XYZ file of C-alpha atoms in Angstrom:
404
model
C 151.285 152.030 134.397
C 149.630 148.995 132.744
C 146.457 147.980 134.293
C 146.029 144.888 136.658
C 143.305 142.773 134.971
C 141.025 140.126 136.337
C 140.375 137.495 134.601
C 136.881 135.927 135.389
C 135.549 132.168 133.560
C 133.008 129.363 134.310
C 136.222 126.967 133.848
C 139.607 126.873 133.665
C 141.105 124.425 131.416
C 140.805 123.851 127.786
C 137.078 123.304 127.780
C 135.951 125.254 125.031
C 136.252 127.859 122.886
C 135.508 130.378 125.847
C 138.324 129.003 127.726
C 140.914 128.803 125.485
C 140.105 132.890 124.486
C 140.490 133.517 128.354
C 143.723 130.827 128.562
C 145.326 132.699 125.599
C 144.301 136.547 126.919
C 146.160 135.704 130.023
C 149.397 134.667 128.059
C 149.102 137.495 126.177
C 148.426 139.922 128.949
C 151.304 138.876 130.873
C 153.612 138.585 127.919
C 152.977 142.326 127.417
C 153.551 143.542 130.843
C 150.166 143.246 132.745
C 149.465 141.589 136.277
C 147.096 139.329 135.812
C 144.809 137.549 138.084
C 142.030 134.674 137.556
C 138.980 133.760 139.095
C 136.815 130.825 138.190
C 134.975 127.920 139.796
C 137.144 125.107 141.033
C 136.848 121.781 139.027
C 138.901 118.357 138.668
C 140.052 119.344 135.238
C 141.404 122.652 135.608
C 145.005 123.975 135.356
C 146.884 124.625 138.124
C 147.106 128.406 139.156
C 148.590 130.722 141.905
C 145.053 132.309 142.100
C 142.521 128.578 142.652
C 142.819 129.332 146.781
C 140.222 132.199 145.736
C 137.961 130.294 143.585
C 134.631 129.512 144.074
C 133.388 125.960 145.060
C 132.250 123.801 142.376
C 128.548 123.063 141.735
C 126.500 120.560 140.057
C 123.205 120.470 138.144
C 123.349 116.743 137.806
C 123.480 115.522 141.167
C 120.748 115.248 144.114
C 118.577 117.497 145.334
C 120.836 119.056 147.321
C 123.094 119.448 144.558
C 120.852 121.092 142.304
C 119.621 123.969 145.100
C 123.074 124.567 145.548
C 123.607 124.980 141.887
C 120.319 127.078 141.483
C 121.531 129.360 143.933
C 124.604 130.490 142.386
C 122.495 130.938 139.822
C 120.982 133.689 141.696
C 124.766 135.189 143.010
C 123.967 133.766 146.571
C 126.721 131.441 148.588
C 130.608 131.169 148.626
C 131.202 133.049 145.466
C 130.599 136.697 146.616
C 132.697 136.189 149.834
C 135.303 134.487 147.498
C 135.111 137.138 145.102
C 135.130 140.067 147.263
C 138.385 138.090 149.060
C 140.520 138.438 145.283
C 139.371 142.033 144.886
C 140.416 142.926 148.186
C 144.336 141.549 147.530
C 144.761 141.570 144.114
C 143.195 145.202 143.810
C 142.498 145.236 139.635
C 142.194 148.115 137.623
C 139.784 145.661 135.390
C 137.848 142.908 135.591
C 137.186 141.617 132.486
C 134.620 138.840 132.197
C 133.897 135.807 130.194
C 131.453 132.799 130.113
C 130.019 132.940 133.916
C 126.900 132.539 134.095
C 124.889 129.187 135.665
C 128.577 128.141 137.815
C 129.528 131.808 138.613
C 126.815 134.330 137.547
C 126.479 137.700 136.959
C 127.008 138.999 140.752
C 130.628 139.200 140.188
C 130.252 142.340 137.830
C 127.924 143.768 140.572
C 130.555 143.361 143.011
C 133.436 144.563 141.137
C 130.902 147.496 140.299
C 130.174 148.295 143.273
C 134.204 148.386 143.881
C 134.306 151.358 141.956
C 136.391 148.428 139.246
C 135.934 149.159 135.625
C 133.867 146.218 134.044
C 134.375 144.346 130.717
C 132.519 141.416 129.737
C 133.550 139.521 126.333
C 130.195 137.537 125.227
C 131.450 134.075 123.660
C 127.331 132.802 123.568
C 123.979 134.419 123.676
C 123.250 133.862 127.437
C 122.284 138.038 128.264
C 119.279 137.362 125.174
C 118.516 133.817 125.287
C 117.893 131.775 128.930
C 119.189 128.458 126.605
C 121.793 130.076 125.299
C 121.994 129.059 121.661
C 118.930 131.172 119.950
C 117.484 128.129 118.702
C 114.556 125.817 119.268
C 113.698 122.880 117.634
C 116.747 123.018 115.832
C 115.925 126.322 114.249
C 117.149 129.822 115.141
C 114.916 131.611 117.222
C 114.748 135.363 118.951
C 111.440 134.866 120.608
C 113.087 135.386 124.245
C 114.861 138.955 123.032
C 112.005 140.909 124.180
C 110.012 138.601 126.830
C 112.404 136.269 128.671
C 109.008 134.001 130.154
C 108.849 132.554 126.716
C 110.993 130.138 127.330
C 108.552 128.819 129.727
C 106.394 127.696 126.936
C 108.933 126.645 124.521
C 111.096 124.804 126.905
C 114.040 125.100 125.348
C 116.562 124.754 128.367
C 117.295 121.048 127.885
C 113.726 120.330 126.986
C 112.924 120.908 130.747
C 109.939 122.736 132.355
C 111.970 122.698 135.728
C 115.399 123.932 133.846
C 113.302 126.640 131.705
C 111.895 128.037 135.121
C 115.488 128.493 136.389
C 116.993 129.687 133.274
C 113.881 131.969 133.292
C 114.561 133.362 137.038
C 118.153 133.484 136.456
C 117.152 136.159 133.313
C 114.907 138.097 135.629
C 117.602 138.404 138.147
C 120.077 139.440 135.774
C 118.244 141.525 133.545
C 118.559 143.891 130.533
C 118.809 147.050 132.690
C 120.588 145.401 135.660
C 123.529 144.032 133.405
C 123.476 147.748 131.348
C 124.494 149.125 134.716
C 127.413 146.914 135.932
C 128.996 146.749 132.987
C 131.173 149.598 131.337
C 132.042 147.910 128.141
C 130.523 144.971 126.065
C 132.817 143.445 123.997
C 131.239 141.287 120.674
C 133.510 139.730 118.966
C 131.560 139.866 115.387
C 129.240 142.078 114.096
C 126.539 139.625 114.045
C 126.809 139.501 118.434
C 126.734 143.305 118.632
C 123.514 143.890 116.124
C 121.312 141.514 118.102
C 122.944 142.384 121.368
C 121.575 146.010 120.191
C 118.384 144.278 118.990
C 118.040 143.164 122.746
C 117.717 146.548 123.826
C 121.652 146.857 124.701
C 122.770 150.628 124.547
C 124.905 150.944 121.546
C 127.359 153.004 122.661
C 128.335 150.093 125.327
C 128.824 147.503 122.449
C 132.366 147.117 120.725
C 133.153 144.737 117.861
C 136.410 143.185 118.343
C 137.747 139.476 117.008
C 139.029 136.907 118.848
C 142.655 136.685 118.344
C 145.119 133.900 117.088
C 147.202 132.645 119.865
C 151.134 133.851 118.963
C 152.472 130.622 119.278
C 149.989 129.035 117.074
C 150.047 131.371 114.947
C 153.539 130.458 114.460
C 152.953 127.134 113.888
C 150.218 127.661 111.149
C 152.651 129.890 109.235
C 155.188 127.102 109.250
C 152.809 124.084 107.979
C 151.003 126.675 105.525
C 154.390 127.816 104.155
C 155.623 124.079 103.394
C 152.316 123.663 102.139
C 153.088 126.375 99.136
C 155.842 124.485 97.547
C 153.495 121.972 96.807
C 150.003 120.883 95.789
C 147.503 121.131 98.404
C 146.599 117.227 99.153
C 143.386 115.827 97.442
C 140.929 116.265 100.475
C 138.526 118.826 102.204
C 137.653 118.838 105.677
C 135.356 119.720 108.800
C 136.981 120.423 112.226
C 134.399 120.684 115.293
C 131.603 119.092 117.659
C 129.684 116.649 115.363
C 126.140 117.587 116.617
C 122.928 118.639 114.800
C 123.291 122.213 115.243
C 126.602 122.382 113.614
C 125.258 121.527 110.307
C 127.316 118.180 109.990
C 124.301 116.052 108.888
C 123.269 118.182 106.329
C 127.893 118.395 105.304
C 127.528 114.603 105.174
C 124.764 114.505 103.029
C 126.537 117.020 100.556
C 129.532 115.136 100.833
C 127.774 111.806 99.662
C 126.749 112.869 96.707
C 130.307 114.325 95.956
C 133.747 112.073 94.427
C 136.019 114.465 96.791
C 137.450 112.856 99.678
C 136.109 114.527 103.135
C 137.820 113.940 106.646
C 136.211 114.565 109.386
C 137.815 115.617 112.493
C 136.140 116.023 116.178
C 133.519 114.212 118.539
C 130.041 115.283 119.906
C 126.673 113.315 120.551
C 126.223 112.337 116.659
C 129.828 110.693 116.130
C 128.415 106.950 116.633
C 125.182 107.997 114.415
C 126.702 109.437 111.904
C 130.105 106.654 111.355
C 127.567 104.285 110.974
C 125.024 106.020 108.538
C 128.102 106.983 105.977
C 130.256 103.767 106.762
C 129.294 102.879 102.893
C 131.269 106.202 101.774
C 134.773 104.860 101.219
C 135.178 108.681 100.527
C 134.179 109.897 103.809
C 136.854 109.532 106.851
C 135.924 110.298 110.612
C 139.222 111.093 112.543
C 137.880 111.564 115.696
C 139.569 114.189 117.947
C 142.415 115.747 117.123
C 144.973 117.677 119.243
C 146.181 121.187 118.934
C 148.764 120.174 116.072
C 146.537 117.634 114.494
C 144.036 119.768 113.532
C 146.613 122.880 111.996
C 148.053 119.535 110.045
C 144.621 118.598 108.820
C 143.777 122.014 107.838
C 146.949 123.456 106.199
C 147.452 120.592 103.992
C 143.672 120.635 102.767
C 142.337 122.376 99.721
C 139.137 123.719 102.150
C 137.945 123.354 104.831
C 133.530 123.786 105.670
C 132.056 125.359 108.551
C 128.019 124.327 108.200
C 126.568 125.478 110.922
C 122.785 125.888 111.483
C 122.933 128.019 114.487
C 123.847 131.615 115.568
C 127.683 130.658 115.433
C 129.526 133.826 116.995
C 133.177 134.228 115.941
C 134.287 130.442 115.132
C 137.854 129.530 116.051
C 137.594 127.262 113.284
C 137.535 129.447 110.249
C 140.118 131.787 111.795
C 142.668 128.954 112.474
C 141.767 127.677 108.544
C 141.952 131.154 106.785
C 145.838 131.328 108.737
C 146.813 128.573 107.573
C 146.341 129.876 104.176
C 143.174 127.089 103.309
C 139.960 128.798 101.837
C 136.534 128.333 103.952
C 133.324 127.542 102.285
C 131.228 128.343 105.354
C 127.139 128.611 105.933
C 125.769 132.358 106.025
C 124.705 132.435 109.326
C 125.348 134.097 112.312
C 129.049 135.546 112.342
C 130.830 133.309 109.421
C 130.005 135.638 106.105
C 131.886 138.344 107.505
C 135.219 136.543 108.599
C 135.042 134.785 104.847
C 135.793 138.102 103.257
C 137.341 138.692 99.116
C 138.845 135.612 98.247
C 138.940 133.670 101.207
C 136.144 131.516 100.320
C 132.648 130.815 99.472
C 129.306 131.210 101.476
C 126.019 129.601 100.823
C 122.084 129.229 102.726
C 122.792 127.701 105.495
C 120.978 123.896 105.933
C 120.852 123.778 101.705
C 122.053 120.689 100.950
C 122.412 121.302 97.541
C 123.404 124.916 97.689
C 126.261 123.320 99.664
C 127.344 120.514 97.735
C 127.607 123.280 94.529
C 129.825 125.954 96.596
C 132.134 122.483 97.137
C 132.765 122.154 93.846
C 133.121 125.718 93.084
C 136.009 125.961 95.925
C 137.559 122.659 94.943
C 138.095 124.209 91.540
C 138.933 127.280 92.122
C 142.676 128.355 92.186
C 142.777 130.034 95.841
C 145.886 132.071 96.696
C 146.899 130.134 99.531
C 149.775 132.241 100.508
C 148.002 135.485 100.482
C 145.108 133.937 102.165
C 147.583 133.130 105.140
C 149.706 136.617 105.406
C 146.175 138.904 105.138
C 144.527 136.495 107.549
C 147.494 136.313 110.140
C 147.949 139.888 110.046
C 143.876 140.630 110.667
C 143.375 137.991 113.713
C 146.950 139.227 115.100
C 147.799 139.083 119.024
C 149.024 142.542 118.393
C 146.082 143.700 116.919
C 143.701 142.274 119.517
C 145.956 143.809 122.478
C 146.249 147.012 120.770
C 142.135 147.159 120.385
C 141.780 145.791 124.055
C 143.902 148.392 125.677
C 142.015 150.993 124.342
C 138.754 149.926 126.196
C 140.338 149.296 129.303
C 141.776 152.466 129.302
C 138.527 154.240 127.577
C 136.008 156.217 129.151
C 134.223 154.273 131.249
């Protein structure tokens, strides 16, 4: 018998890359035979589900006082969650509960509880939450790994939001949910690169709980990519390159933009995030430069199978970007920054890597990939094949039916 999974997020609609991992799992667990169940925190945007009567209340860091101790207490695993938890457990009974982004609006208790249940425990890490109290690994723009082995150091640096206040919580919240604590709830980490699982290790995570495994392609997108990047083999590949993501300083685009002015290829930008005004009005002289703005689902596999690259930037720890997946399946090369998990998705011919924040270094590997005659087609069939749905499943099953 197949096992009856849990499903546990922060949010349930198309938030972020977290979400639409967990929105695509479910499809895909169902589609092969599973019962599957969801738990998240209710909120005005979410999708509708059988499962939301279960869910825990919503809570707000940006509100009153009242507001924020309510927040800080979930934090902590205290309130409505745990009875709202134990409440799904109790009728749904799951073989698994397999976890995803849920700390700060759900937190960590949930794996104690299903623990405690005797329930096998998976957790998929989409960010660096269980070493960093910010999250990202970086401060002042930089990477940084000062927190890996002595959480209070975010105290000093304040790097949650800048905030003495919001450092103290993230720093409670990491004594709460510690190293040893989250070792022991947990059966099976899952890192989706290589990159996650060597620091996770580096964090003093036992090996032997840490599995590499890649997000997956959604089958129905995947679909769709194959049809665009086939039409796009009978043809030229149109005179452009292009970026797809948040337009913030992290994500390299400043230092893309600068590159990009200095080149006669035609980039197109596509996405939003707190730099969009900034950075339209800095490059409005570059007739060669276009900012798209947000794209839908479609849009973007449009933008990206018609182009002759596509450039991920980024100046930060990026895990296992959706973006150069979607790109390298629709058959379009990636000249990406070597950080964090993008060198080893950009494997053989599939495109170019360079120091990530170089300007120059980037602006060079441009030109390389611009003249360089990519196999598009091969690009597309290897690349659909290694970030299959079957794949994934087949990888997934195995450690929810593993040892635990």
């Amino acid at each position: 018998m197949k096992p009856r999974v849990l499903l546990v997020n922060k949010f349930y609609y198309r938030r972020g890359g977290d979400c639409v991992c967990v929105l695509n799992l479910e499809e895909l667990l169902r589609a092969r035979g599973h019962e599957v169940a969801v738990f998240a925190m209710h909120h005005p945007e979410n999708l509708p589900s059988p499962w939301e009567r279960y869910w825990a209340s919503e809570v707000e860091f940006g509100g009153g006082v009242g507001s924020k101790l309510n927040a800080m207490a979930r934090t902590m695993g205290f309130g409505s969650v745990c009875s709202r938890f134990r409440r799904i457990i109790r009728d749904f009974r799951p073989d698994v509960v397999h976890i995803h982004n849920i700390h700060s609006y759900l937190s960590p208790v949930v794996a104690k509880i299903a623990r405690k249940a005797g329930i096998k425990v998976v957790w998929t890490l989409h960010d660096y939450k269980l070493l960093c109290p910010s999250y990202a690994c970086l401060r002042d723009g930089t990477p940084c790994e000062l927190c890996f082995d002595r959480k209070s150091r975010v105290l000093a640096t304040r790097c949650m939001k800048g905030s003495l206040a919001a450092s103290a919580v993230a720093y409670l919240e990491a004594l709460r949910w510690n190293q040893a604590a989250l070792t022991r709830m947990t059966s099976r980490f899952i890192c989706p690169s290589r990159f996650m699982m060597d620091k996770m290790a580096q964090g003093g995570f036992p090996q032997e709980k840490l599995t590499v495994l890649c997000n997956f392609l959604a089958p129905e997108m995947a679909s769709r990519m194959q049809r665009h990047a086939v039409g796009s083999y009978s043809r030229e590949r149109e005179p452009y390159y292009c970026y797809v993501g948040r337009l913030s300083a992290e994500k390299g685009v400043e230092t893309l933009l600068q590159a990009a002015s200095g080149l006669p290829y035609e980039l197109r930008v596509a996405g939003d995030g707190p730099l969009a005004r900034e950075l339209r009005a800095k490059y409005s002289h570059c007739d060669h430069i276009r900012f798209l703005g947000r794209l839908d689902g479609e849009g973007v596999e449009k933008l990206l199978a018609s182009a002759r690259l596509s450039v991920l930037p980024s100046e930060c720890y990026e895990n296992n970007p959706l973006g150069v997946i979607e790109s390298l399946c629709c058959g379009t090369p990636v000249v990406g920054a070597q950080i964090g998990g993008i060198p080893e998705l950009i494997v053989g011919k599939t495109g170019i890597t360079y120091p990530s924040g170089d300007v120059e270094a980037l602006r060079s590997a441009i030109r390389r990939a611009w003249t360089t005659a990519f196999d598009h087609a091969s690009i597309a069939a290897d690349s659909l094949v290694r970030f299959s749905a079957t794949a994934y499943y087949e990888a997934l099953c195995a450690i929810y039916v593993g040892e635990d």
